[in-house]
mmCIF file of C-alpha atoms and ligand atoms in Angstrom:
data_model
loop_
_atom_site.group_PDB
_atom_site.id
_atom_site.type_symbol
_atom_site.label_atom_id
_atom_site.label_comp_id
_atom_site.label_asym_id
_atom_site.label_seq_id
_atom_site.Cartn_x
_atom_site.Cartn_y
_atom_site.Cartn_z
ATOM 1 C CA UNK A 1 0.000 0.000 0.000
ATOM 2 C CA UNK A 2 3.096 2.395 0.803
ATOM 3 C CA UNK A 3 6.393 2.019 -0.902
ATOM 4 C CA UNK A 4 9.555 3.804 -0.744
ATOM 5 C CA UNK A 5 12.011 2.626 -3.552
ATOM 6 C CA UNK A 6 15.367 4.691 -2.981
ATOM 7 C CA UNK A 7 14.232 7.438 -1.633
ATOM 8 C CA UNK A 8 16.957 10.110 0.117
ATOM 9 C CA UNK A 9 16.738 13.726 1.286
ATOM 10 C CA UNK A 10 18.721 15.934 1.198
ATOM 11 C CA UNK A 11 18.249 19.680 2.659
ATOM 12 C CA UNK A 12 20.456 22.628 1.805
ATOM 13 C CA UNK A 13 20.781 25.431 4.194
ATOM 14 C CA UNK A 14 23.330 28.244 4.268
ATOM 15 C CA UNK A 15 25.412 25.805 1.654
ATOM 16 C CA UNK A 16 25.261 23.206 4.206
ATOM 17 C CA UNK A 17 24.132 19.592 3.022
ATOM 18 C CA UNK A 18 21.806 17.860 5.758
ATOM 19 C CA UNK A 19 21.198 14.345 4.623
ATOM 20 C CA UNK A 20 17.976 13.528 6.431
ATOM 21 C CA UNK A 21 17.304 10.224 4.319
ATOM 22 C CA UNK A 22 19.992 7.754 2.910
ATOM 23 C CA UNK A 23 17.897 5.527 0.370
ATOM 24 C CA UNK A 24 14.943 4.369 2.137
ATOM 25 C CA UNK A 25 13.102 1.218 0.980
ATOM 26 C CA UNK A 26 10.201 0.347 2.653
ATOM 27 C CA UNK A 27 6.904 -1.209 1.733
ATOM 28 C CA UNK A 28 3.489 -1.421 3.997
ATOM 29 C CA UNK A 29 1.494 -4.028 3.154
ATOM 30 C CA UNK A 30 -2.368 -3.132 2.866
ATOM 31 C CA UNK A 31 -4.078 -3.457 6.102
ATOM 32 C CA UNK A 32 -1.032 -3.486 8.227
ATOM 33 C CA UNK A 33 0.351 -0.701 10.878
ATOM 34 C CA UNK A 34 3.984 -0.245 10.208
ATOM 35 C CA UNK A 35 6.090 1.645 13.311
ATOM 36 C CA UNK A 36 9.287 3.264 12.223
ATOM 37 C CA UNK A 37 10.994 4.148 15.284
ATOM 38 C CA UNK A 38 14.167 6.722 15.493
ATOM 39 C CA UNK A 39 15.986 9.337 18.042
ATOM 40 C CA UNK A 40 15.637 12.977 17.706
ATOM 41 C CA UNK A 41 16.890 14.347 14.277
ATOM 42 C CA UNK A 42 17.047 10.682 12.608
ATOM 43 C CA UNK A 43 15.146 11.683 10.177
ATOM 44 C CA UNK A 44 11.550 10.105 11.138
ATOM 45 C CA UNK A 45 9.305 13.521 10.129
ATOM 46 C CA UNK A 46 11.359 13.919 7.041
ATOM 47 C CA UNK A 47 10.098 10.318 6.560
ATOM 48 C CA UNK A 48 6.539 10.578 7.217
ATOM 49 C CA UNK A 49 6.574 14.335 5.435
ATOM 50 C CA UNK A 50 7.878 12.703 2.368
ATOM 51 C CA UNK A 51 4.796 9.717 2.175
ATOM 52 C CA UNK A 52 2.084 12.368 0.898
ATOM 53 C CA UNK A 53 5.075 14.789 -0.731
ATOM 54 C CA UNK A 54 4.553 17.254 2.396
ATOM 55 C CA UNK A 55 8.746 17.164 1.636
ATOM 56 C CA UNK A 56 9.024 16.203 -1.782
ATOM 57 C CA UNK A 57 12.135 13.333 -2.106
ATOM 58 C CA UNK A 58 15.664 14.863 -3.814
ATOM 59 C CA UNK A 59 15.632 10.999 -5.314
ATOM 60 C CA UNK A 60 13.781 8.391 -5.025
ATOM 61 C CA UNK A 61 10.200 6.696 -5.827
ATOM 62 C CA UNK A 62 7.116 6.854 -3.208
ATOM 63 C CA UNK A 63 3.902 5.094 -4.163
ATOM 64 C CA UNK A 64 0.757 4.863 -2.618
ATOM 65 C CA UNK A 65 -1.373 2.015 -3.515
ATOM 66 C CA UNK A 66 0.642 1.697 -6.900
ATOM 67 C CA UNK A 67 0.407 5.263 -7.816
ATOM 68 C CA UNK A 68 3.637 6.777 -8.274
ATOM 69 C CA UNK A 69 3.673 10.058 -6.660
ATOM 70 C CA UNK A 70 6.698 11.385 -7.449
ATOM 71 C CA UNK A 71 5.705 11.047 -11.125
ATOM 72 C CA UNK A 72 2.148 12.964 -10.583
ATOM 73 C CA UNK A 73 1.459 16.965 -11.667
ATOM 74 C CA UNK A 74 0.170 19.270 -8.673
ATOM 75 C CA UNK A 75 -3.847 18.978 -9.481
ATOM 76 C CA UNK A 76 -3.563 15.352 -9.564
ATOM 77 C CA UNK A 77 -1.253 15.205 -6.763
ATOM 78 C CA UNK A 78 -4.168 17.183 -4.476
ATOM 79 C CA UNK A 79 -6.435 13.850 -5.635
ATOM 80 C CA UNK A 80 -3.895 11.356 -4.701
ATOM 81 C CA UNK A 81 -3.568 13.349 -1.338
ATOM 82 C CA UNK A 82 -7.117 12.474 -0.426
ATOM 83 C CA UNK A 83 -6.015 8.826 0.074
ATOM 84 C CA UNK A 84 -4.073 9.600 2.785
ATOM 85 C CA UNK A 85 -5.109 11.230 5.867
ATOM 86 C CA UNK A 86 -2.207 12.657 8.853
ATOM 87 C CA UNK A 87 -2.067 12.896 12.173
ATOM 88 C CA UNK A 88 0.261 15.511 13.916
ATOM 89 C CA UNK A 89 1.362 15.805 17.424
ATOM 90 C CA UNK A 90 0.115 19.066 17.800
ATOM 91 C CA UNK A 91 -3.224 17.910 16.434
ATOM 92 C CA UNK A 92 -3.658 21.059 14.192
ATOM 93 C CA UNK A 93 -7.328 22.178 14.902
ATOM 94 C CA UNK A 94 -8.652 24.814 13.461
ATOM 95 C CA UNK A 95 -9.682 26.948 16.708
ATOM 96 C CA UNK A 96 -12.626 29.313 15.204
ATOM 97 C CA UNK A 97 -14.344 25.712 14.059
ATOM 98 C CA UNK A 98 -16.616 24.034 16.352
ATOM 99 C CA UNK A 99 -15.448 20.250 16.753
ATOM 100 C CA UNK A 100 -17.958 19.270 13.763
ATOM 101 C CA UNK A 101 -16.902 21.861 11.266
ATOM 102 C CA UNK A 102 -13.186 20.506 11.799
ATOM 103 C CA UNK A 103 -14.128 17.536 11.108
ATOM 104 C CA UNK A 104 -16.455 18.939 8.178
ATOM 105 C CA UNK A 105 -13.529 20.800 6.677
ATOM 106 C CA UNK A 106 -11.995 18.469 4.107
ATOM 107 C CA UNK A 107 -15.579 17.357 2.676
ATOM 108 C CA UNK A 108 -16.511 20.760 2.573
ATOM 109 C CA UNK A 109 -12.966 21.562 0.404
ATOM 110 C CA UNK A 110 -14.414 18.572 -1.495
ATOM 111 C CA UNK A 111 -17.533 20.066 -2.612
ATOM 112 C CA UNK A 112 -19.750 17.520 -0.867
ATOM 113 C CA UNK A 113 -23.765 18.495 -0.459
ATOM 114 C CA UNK A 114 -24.280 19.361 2.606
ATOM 115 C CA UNK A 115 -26.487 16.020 4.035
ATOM 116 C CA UNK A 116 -24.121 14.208 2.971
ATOM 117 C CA UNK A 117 -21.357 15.996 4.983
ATOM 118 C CA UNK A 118 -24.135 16.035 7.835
ATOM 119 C CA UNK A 119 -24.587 12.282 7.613
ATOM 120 C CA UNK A 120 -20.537 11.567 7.293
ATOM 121 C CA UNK A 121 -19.309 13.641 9.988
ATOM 122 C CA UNK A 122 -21.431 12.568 12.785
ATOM 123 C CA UNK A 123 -20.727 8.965 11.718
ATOM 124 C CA UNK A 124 -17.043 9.760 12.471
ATOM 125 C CA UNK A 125 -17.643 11.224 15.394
ATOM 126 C CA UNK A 126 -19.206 8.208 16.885
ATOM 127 C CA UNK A 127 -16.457 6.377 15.462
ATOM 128 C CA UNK A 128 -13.986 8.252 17.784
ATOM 129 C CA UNK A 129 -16.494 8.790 20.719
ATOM 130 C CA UNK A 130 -17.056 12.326 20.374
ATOM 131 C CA UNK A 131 -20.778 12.573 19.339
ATOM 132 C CA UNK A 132 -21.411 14.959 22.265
ATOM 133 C CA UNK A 133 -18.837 17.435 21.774
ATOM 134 C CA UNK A 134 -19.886 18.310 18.314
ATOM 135 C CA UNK A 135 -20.068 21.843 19.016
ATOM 136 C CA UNK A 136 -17.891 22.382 21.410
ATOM 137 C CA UNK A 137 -15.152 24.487 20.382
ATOM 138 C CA UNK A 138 -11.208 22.461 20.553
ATOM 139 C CA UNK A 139 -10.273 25.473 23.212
ATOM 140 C CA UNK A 140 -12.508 23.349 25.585
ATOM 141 C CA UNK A 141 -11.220 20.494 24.780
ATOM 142 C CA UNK A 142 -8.922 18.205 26.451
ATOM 143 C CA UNK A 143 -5.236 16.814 24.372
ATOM 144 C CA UNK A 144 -7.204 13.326 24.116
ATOM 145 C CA UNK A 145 -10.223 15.021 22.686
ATOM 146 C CA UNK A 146 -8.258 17.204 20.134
ATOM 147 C CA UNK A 147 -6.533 14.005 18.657
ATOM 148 C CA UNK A 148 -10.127 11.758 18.470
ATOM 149 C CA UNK A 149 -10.998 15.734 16.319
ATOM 150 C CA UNK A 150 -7.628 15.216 14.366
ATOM 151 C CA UNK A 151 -8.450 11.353 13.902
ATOM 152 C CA UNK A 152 -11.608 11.840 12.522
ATOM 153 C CA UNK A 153 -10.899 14.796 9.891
ATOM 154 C CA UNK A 154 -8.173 12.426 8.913
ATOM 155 C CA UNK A 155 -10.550 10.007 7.973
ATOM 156 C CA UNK A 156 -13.219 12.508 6.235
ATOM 157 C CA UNK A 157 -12.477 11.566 2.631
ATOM 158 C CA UNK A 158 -12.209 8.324 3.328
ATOM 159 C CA UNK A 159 -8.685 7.384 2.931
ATOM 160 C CA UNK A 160 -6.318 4.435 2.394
ATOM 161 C CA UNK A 161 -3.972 5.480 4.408
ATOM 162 C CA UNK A 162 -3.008 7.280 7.293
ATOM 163 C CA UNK A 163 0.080 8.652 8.398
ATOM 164 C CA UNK A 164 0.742 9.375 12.287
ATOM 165 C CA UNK A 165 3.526 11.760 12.933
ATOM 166 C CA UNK A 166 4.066 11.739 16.571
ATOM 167 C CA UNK A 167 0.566 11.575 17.403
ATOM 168 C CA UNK A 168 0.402 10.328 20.915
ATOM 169 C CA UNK A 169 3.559 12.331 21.962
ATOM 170 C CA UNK A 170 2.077 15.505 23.838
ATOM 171 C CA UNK A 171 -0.446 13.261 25.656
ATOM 172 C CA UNK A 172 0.371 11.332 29.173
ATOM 173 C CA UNK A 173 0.149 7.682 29.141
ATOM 174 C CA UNK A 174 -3.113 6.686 29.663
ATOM 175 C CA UNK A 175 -4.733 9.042 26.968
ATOM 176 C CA UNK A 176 -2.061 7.732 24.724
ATOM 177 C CA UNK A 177 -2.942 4.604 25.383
ATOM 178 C CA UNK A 178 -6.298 5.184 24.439
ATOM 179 C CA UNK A 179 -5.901 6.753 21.217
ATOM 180 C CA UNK A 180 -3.575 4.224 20.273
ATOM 181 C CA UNK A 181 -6.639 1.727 21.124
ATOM 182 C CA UNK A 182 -9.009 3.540 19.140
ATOM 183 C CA UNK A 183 -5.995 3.607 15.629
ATOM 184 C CA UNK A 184 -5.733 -0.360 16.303
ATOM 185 C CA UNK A 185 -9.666 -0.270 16.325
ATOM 186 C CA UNK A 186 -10.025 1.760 13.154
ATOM 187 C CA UNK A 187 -6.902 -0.098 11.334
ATOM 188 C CA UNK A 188 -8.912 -3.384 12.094
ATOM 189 C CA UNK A 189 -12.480 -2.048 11.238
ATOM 190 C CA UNK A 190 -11.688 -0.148 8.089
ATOM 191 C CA UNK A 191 -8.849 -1.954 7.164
ATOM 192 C CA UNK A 192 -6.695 0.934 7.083
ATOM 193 C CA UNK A 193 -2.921 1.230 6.269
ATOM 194 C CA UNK A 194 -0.748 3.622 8.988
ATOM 195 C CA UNK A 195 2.326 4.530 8.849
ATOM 196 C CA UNK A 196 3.394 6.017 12.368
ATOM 197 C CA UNK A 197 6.834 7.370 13.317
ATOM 198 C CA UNK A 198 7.867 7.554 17.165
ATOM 199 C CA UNK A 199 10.680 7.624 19.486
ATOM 200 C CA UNK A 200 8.920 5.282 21.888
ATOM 201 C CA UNK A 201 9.404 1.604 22.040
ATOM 202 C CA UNK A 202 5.922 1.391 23.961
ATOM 203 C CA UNK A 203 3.898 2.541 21.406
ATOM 204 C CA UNK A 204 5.374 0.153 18.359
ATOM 205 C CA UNK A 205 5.084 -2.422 21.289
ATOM 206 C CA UNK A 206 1.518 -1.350 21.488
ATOM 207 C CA UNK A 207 0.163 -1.842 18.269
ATOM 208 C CA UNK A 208 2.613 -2.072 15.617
ATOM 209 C CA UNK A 209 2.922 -4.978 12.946
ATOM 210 C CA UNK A 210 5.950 -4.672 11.544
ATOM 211 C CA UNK A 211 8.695 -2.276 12.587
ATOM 212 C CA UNK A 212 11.734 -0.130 10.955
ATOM 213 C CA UNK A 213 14.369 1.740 12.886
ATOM 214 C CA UNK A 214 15.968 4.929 11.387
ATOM 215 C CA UNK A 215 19.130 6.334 12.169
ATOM 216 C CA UNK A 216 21.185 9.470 10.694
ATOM 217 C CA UNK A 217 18.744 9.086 8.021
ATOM 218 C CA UNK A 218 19.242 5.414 7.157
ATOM 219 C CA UNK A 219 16.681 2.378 8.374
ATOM 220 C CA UNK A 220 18.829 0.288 9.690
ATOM 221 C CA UNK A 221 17.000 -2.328 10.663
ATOM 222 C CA UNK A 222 13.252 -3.564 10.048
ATOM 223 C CA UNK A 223 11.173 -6.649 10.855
ATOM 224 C CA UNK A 224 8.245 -7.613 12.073
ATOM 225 C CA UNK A 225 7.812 -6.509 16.116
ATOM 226 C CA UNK A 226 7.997 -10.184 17.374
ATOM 227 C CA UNK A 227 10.817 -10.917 14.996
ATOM 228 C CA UNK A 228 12.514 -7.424 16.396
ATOM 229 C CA UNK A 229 11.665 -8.117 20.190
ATOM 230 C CA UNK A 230 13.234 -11.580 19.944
ATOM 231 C CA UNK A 231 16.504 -11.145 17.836
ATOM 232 C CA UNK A 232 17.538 -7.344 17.847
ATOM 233 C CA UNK A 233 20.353 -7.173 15.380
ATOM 234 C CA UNK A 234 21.570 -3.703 15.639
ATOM 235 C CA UNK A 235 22.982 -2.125 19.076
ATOM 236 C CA UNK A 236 20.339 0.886 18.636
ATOM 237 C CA UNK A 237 16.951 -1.389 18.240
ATOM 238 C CA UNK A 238 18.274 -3.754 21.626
ATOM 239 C CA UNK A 239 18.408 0.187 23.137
ATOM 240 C CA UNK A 240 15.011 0.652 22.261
ATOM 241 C CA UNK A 241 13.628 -2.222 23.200
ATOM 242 C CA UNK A 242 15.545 -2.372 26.269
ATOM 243 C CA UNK A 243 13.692 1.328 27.324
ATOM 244 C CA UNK A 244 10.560 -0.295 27.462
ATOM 245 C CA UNK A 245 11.628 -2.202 30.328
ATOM 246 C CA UNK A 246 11.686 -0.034 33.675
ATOM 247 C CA UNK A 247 14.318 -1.799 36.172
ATOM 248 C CA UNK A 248 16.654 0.042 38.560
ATOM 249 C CA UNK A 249 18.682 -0.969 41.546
ATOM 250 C CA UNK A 250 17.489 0.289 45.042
ATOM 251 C CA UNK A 251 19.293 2.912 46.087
ATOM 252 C CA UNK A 252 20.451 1.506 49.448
ATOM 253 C CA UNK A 253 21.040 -1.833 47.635
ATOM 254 C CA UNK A 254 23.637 0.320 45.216
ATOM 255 C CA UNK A 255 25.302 1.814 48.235
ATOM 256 C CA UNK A 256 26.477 -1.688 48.911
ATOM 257 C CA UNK A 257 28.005 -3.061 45.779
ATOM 258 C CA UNK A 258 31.042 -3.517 44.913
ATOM 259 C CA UNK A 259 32.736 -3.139 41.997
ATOM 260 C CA UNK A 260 34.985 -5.948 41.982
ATOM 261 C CA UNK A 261 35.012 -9.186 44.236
ATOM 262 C CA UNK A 262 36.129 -8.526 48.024
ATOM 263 C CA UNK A 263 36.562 -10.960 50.907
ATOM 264 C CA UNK A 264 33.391 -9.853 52.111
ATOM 265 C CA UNK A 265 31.066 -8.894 48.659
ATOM 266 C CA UNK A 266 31.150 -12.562 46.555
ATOM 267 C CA UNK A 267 27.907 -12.826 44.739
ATOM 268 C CA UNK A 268 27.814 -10.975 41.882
ATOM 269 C CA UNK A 269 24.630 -8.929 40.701
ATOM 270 C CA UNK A 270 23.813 -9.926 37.069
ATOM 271 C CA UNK A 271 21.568 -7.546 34.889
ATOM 272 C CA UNK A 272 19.856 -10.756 32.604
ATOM 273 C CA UNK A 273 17.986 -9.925 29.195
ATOM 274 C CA UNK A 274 15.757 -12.673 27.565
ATOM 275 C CA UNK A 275 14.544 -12.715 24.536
ATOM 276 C CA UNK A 276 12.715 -14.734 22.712
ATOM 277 C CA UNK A 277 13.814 -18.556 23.127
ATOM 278 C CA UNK A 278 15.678 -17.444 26.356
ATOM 279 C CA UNK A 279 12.178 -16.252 27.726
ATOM 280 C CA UNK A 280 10.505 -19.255 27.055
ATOM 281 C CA UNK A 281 12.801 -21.817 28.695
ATOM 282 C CA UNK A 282 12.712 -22.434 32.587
ATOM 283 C CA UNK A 283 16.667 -21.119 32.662
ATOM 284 C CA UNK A 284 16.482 -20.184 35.867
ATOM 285 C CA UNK A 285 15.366 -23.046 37.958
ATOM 286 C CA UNK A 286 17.132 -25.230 35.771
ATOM 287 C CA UNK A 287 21.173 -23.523 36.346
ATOM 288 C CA UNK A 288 19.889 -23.222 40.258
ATOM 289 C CA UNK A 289 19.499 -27.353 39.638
ATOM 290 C CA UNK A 290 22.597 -27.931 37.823
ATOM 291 C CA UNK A 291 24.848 -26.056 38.938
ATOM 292 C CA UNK A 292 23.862 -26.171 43.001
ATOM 293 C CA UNK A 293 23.682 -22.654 43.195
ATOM 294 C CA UNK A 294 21.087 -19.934 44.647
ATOM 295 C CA UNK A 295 19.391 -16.852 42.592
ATOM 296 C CA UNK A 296 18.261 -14.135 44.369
ATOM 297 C CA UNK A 297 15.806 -12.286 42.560
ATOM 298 C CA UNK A 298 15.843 -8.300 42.772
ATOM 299 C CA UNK A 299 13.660 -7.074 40.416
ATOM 300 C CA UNK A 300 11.847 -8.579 36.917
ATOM 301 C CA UNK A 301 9.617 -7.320 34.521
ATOM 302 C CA UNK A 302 8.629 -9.862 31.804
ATOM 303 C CA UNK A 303 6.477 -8.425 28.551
ATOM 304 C CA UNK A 304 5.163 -9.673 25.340
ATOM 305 C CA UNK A 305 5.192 -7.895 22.472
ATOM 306 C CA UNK A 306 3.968 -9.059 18.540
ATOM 307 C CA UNK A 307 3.575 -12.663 20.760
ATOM 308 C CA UNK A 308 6.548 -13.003 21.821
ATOM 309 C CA UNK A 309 7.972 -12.630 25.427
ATOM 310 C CA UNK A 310 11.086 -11.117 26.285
ATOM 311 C CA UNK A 311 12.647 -9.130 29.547
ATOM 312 C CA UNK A 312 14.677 -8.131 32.171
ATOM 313 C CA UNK A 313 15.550 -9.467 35.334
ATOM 314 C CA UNK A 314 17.824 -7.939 38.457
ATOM 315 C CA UNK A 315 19.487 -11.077 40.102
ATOM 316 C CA UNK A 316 22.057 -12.231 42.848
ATOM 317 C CA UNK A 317 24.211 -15.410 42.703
ATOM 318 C CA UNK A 318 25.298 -17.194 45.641
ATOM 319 C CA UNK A 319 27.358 -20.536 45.651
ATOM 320 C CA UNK A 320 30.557 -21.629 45.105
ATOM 321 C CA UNK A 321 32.949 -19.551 42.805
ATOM 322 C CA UNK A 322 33.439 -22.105 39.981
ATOM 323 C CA UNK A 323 29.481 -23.181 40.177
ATOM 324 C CA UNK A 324 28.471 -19.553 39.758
ATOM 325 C CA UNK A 325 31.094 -18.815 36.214
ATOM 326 C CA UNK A 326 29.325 -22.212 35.126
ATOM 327 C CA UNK A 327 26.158 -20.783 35.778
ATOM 328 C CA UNK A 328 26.606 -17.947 34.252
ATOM 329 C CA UNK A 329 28.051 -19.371 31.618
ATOM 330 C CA UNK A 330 24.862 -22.170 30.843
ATOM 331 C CA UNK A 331 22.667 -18.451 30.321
ATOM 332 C CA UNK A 332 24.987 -17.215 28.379
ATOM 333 C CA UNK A 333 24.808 -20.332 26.111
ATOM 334 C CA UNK A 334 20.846 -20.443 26.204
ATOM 335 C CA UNK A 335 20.954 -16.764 24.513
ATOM 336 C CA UNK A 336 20.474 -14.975 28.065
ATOM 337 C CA UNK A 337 22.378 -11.312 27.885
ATOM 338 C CA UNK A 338 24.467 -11.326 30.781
ATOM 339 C CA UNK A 339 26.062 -8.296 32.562
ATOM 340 C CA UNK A 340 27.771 -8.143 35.402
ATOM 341 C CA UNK A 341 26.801 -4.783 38.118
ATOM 342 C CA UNK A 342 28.839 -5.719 41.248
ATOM 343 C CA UNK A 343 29.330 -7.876 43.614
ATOM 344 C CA UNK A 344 27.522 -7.688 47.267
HETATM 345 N N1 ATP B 401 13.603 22.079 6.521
HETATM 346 C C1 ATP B 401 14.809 21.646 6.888
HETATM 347 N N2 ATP B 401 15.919 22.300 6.509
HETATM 348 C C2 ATP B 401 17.150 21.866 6.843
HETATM 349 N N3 ATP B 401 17.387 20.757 7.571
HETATM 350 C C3 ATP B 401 16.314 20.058 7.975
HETATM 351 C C4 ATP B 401 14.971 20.462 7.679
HETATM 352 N N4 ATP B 401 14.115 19.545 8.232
HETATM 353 C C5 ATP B 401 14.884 18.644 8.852
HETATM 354 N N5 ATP B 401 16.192 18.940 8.702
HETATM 355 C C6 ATP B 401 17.329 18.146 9.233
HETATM 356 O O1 ATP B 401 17.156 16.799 8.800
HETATM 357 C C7 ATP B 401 17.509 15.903 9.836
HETATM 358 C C8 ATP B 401 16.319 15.015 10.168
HETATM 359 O O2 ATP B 401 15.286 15.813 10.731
HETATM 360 P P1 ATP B 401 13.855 15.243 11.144
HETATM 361 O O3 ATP B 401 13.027 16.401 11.600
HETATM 362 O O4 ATP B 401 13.315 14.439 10.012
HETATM 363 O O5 ATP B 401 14.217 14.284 12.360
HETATM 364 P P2 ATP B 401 13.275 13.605 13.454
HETATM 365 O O6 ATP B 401 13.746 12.208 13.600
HETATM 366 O O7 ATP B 401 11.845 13.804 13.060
HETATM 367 O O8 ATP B 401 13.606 14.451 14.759
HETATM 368 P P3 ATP B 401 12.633 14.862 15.985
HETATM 369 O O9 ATP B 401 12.215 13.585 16.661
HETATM 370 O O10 ATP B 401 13.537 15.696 16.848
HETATM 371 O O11 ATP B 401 11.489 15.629 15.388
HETATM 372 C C9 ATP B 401 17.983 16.742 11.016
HETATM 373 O O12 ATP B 401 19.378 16.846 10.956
HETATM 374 C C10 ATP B 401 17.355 18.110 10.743
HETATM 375 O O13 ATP B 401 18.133 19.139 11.279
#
């Protein structure tokens, strides 16, 4: 439904080159939400921008349901645009319209009759729960609210696709939760295509497909999210995935840790990452039973994202020197990241 075939950027300020994308290919199948996930500056609203030729590509092919964009005039271009709706993270209301006549907007720029826009618009609303604010002005309205508004002018015409840049980033985590509950909703119902960029792991985790991460203006990596949560390839994507997970050490806990072995600090404090196979297998009970040794468990937080589990877990190990290197060793093998903090 969305392909990008070579596609780089380049902007030129003040004689300076800024390459914000380094041949991008990327293809959405129809139906699916694809996630492309990136740091500040790594080029992800360049990205997005360049999907409906918002930022038109210095080289490169981007087609939209086979339609090559790139190759279309301006009036036809405006038509194409209709396909594809966008999200912002600023939501971009329109403040002298009441909540309806936002939504109205683009079918009114499309010369509808007016029952028809009538009929359309409150449809929509219901769609993103908003039926009673129709004429409530977005002043009055809460970040939430604004983006169920944004949503549902997005979907006015009718589109094939819809592009999400940021869109859940000013809100706090349980309205973005629920917005991202209502896109899986519509993505499912109407079988719409999105194409989101973020620089959270959570939301990808959330309700992403398939997944691409950008940096310096190259994806370096894509896959589909269970096939990224459970083999990482590149440093950047085990970052990201790694930020989802929220485990620190206690702060009285840190005050006694050493950093090397002492006569009185002998069990070391391992930071363990599973993914994938590792989470799957009982690892744990089965080194305490081979190799005689105890685990101490500080903290864990276990997830599952695309199907597939995956985690990180806080953990002390007491025993005999050479039992505890075997130990750690038998994770190792079994694909378990391990990392040494101290000893206590
Ligand atoms: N209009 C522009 N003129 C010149 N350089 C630009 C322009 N837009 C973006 N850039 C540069 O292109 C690179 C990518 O920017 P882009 O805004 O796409 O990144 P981003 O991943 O969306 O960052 P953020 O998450 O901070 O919004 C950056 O180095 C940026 O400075």
């Amino acid at each position: 439904m969305i392909r990008f075939s070579h596609v780089s950027k380049i902007f030129e300020q003040k004689k300076q080159k800024v390459s914000a994308l380094l041949d991008i290919n990327l293809d959405v199948p129809a139906g699916q939400i694809y996630g492309v996930i990136g740091a500040s500056g790594a080029g992800k609203s360049t990205l997005i921008r360049c999907a409906n030729l918002l930022e038109r590509p210095t080289e490169g092919h981007i087609f939209i349901d086979g339609e090559e964009l790139t190759q279309l005039p301006e009036n036809k271009l405006s038509l194409a645009r209709r396909q594809i709706g966008m999200i912002f993270q600023h939501f971009n209301l329109l403040s002298s319209r009441t909540v309806f006549d936002n939504v109205a907007l683009p079918l009114e720029l499309a010369c509808l009759p007016k029952t028809e826009i009538k009929k359309t618009v409150l449809e929509l609303l219901e769609l993103v729960g908003l039926t009673d604010k129709k004429k409530v002005y977005p002043v009055h309205l809460s970040g939430g609210q604004k983006q169920r508004v944004a949503i549902a002018r997005a979907l006015a015409n009718g589109p094939k696709v819809l592009l999400c840049d940021e869109a859940t980033s000013a809100l706090d985590p349980g309205t973005t939760r629920s917005i991202l509950k209502l896109l899986k909703d519509i993505n499912r119902r109407l079988g719409l295509t999105i194409l989101l960029i973020t620089h959270e792991m959570d939301v990808v985790k959330y309700i992403c497909d398939q997944v691409g991460v950008i940096s310096h203006g190259q994806l370096i990596e894509k896959d589909s999210v269970s096939e990224m949560f459970s083999h990482p390839k590149t440093l950047l994507a085990q970052q990201f995935i790694h930020s989802t997970l929220h485990i620190d050490i206690p702060e009285d806990y840190a005050h006694r840790l050493s950093q090397n072995p002492t006569d009185l600090a002998v069990s070391p404090l391992l930071k363990l990452q599973f993914t994938g196979q590792s989470a799957d297998a009982p690892l744990i009970s089965q080194a305490i039973r081979r190799f005689n040794i105890d685990i101490g468990i500080l903290s864990a937080q276990m997830d599952y994202a695309g199907g597939v589990k995956f985690g990180t877990m806080l953990a002390e190990l007491e025993g005999e020197k050479q039992d505890i290197t075997a130990a750690m060793q038998f994770l190792k093998d079994h694909h378990v990241k391990t990392e040494v903090l101290g000893y206590v």
